[in-house]
Coordinates of C-alpha atoms in Angstrom, one line a residue:
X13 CA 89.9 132.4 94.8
X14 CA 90.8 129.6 96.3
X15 CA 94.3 127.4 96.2
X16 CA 94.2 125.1 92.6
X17 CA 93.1 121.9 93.7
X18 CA 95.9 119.3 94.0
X19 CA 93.5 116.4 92.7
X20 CA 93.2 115.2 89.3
X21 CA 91.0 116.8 86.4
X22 CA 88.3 114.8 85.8
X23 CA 88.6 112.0 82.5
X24 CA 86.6 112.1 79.6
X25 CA 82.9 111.1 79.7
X26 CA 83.3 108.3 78.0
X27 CA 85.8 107.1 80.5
X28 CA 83.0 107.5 82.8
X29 CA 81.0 105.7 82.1
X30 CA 82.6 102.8 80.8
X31 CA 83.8 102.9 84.9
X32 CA 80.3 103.1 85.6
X33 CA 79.0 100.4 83.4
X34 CA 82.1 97.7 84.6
X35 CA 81.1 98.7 87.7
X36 CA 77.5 98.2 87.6
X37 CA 78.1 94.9 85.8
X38 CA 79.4 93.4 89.1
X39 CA 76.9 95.0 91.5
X40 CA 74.1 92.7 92.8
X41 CA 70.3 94.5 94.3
X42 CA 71.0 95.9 97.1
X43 CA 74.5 95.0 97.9
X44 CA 77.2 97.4 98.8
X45 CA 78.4 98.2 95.7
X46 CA 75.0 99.2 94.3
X47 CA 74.6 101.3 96.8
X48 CA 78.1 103.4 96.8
X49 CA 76.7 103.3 92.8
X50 CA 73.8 105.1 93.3
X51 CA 75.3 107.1 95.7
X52 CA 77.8 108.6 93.2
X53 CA 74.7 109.3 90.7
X54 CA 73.0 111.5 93.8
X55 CA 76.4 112.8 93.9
X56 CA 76.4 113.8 89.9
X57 CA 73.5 115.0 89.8
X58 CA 74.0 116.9 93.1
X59 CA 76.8 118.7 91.7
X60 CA 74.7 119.6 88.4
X61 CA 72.4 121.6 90.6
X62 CA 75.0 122.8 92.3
X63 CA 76.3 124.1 89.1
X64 CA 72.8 125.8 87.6
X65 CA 71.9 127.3 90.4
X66 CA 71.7 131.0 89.9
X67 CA 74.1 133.1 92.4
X68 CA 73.0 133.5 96.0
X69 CA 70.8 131.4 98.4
X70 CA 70.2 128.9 95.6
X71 CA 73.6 128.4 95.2
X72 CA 74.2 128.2 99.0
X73 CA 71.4 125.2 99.7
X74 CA 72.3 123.0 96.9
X75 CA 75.8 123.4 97.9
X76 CA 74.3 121.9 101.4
X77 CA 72.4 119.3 99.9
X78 CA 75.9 118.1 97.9
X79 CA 77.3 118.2 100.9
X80 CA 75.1 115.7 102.6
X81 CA 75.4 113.3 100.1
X82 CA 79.0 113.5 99.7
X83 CA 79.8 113.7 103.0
X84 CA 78.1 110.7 103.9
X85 CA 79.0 108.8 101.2
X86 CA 82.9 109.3 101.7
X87 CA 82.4 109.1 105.3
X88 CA 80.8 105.7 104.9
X89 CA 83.8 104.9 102.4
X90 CA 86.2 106.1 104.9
X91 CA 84.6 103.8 107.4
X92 CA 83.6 100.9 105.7
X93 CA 85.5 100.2 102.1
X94 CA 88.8 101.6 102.5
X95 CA 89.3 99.5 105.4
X96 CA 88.5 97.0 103.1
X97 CA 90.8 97.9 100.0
X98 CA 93.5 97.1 103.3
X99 CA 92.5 94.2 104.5
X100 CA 93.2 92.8 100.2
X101 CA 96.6 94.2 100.0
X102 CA 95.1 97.7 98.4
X103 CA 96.6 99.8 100.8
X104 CA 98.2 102.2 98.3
X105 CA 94.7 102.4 96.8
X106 CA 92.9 103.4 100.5
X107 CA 95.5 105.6 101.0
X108 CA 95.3 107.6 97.6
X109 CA 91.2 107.1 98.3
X110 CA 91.6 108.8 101.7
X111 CA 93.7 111.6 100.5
X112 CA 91.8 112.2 97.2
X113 CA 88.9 112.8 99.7
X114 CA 90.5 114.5 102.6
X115 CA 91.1 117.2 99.6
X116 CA 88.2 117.0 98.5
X117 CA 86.1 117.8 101.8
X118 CA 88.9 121.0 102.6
X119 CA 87.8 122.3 99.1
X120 CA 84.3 121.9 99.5
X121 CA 85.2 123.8 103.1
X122 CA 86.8 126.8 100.9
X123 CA 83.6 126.8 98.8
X124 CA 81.9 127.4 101.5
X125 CA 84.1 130.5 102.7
X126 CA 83.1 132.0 98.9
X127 CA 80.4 134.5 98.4
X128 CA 78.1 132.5 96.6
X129 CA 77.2 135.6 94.3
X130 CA 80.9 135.1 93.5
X131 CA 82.5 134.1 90.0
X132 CA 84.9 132.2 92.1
X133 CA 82.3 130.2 93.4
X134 CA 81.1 128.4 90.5
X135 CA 85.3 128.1 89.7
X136 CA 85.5 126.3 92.5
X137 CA 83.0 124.3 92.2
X138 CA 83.9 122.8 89.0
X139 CA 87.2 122.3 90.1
X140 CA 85.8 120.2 92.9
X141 CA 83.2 118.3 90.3
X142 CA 86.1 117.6 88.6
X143 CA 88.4 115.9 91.2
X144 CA 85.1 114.3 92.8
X145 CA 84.7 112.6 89.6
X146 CA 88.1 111.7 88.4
X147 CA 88.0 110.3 92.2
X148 CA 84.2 107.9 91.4
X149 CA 85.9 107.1 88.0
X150 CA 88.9 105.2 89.9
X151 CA 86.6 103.8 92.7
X152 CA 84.4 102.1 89.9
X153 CA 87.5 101.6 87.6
X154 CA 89.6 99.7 90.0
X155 CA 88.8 99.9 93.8
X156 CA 85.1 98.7 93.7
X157 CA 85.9 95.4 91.5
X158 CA 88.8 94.5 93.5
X159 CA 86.7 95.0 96.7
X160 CA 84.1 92.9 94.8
X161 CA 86.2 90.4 93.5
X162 CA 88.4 89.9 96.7
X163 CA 86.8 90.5 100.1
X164 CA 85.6 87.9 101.3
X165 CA 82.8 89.1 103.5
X166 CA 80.5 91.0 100.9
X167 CA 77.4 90.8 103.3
X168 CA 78.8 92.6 106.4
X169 CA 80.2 95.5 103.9
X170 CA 76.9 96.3 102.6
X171 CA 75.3 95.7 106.3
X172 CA 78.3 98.6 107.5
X173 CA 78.5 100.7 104.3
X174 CA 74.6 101.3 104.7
X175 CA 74.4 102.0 108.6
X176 CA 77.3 104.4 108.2
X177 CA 75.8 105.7 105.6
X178 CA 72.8 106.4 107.4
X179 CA 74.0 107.6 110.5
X180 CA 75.1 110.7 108.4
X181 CA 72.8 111.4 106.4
X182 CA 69.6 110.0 108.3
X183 CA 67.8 109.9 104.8
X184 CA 67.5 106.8 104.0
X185 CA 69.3 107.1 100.6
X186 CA 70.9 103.5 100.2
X187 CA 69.7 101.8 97.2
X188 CA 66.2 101.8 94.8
X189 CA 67.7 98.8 92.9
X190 CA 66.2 95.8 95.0
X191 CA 67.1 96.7 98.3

C-alpha cells in the first residue's frame, strides 16, 4: 500500500457542514466563491462514486472523472485564490493550501499505480477523501471568508477562477446557482 498520508483526517460531519453553510452564507450567484462551492460538492460526490464503485474498470473511470474535477478545481485555486490569500497577508494559509494539495495530487498519483481490484485501492482512497475534505472544510472555514471579506477585487477572481477552471476541465462546470 501506499505511504500514510501526511494530511489531516477528515473532521466530523457536522463540522462540515457548518463550513459549508458559513461559507455559502457569504457567496453571491455566480461569484467566485459559489463556484469553488459547487465545485467541492462535484468533488464529494465524485469521491462517493469513487468509493461504491465495484473493483476494476468501474473503479478506474470514476477515479478519472474525480480526477478532472479535482484537478481543475485545485489547479484553478492554485492559480487564482491562493495568490489571493497572499496578496491579504494569508500567506501561511496559501502555503498550507498549496501543500495540503501538492499531497493531495501525489496520492491521488499512487492511487493510480494501485490495482484497482485491490483492497488497497479503496484504502487509499479514503485516506485521500479524507485529507481532500479536512482540506474543503478549512477553505470554507477560514480561507474563502477571508478571501471574501478582504480582497478587494471580487469580480476579476471569479472572471480568473472560472477561465482557469475551464481551461482544465473544458466542461463547463462553474456554477448552476445564477451564473
Amino acid at each position: 500500500m501506499a505511504k500514510a498520508n501526511r494530511l489531516k483526517p477528515a473532521p466530523g460531519t457536522e463540522t462540515r457542514e457548518d463550513a459549508a453553510s458559513a461559507a455559502r452564507a457569504l457567496a453571491e450567484p455566480g461569484d467566485w466563491l459559489s463556484c469553488a462551492l459547487e465545485h467541492h460538492d462535484h468533488i464529494r460526490a465524485a469521491f462517493e462514486t469513487a468509493r461504491r464503485a465495484p473493483p476494476g474498470g468501474a473503479r478506474v473511470a470514476a477515479m478519472k472523472g474525480l480526477a478532472v474535477v479535482l484537478n481543475g478545481h485545485s489547479l484553478a485555486e492554485e492559480v487564482v485564490l491562493y495568490p489571493a490569500l497572499v496578496a491579504i497577508d494569508a500567506a501561511r494559509h496559501a502555503q498550507t493550501a498549496y501543500a495540503e494539495q501538492t499531497e493531495a495530487k501525489i496520492q491521488m498519483a499512487a492511487l493510480e499505480r494501485l490495482s484497482p481490484q485491490s483492497p488497497d485501492w479503496a484504502a487509499q482512497l479514503e485516506q485521500i477523501q479524507a485529507a481532500v475534505l479536512a482540506h474543503m472544510e478549512e477553505e470554507e472555514s477560514a480561507f474563502f471568508p477571508e478571501i471574501k471579506e478582504s480582497y478587494p477585487e471580487q469580480d476579476r477572481l471569479t472572471a480568473r477562477y472560472r477561465e482557469e477552471f475551464e481551461r482544465y476541465t473544458r466542461t463547463g462546470i462553474v456554477a448552476t446557482n445564477g451564473a
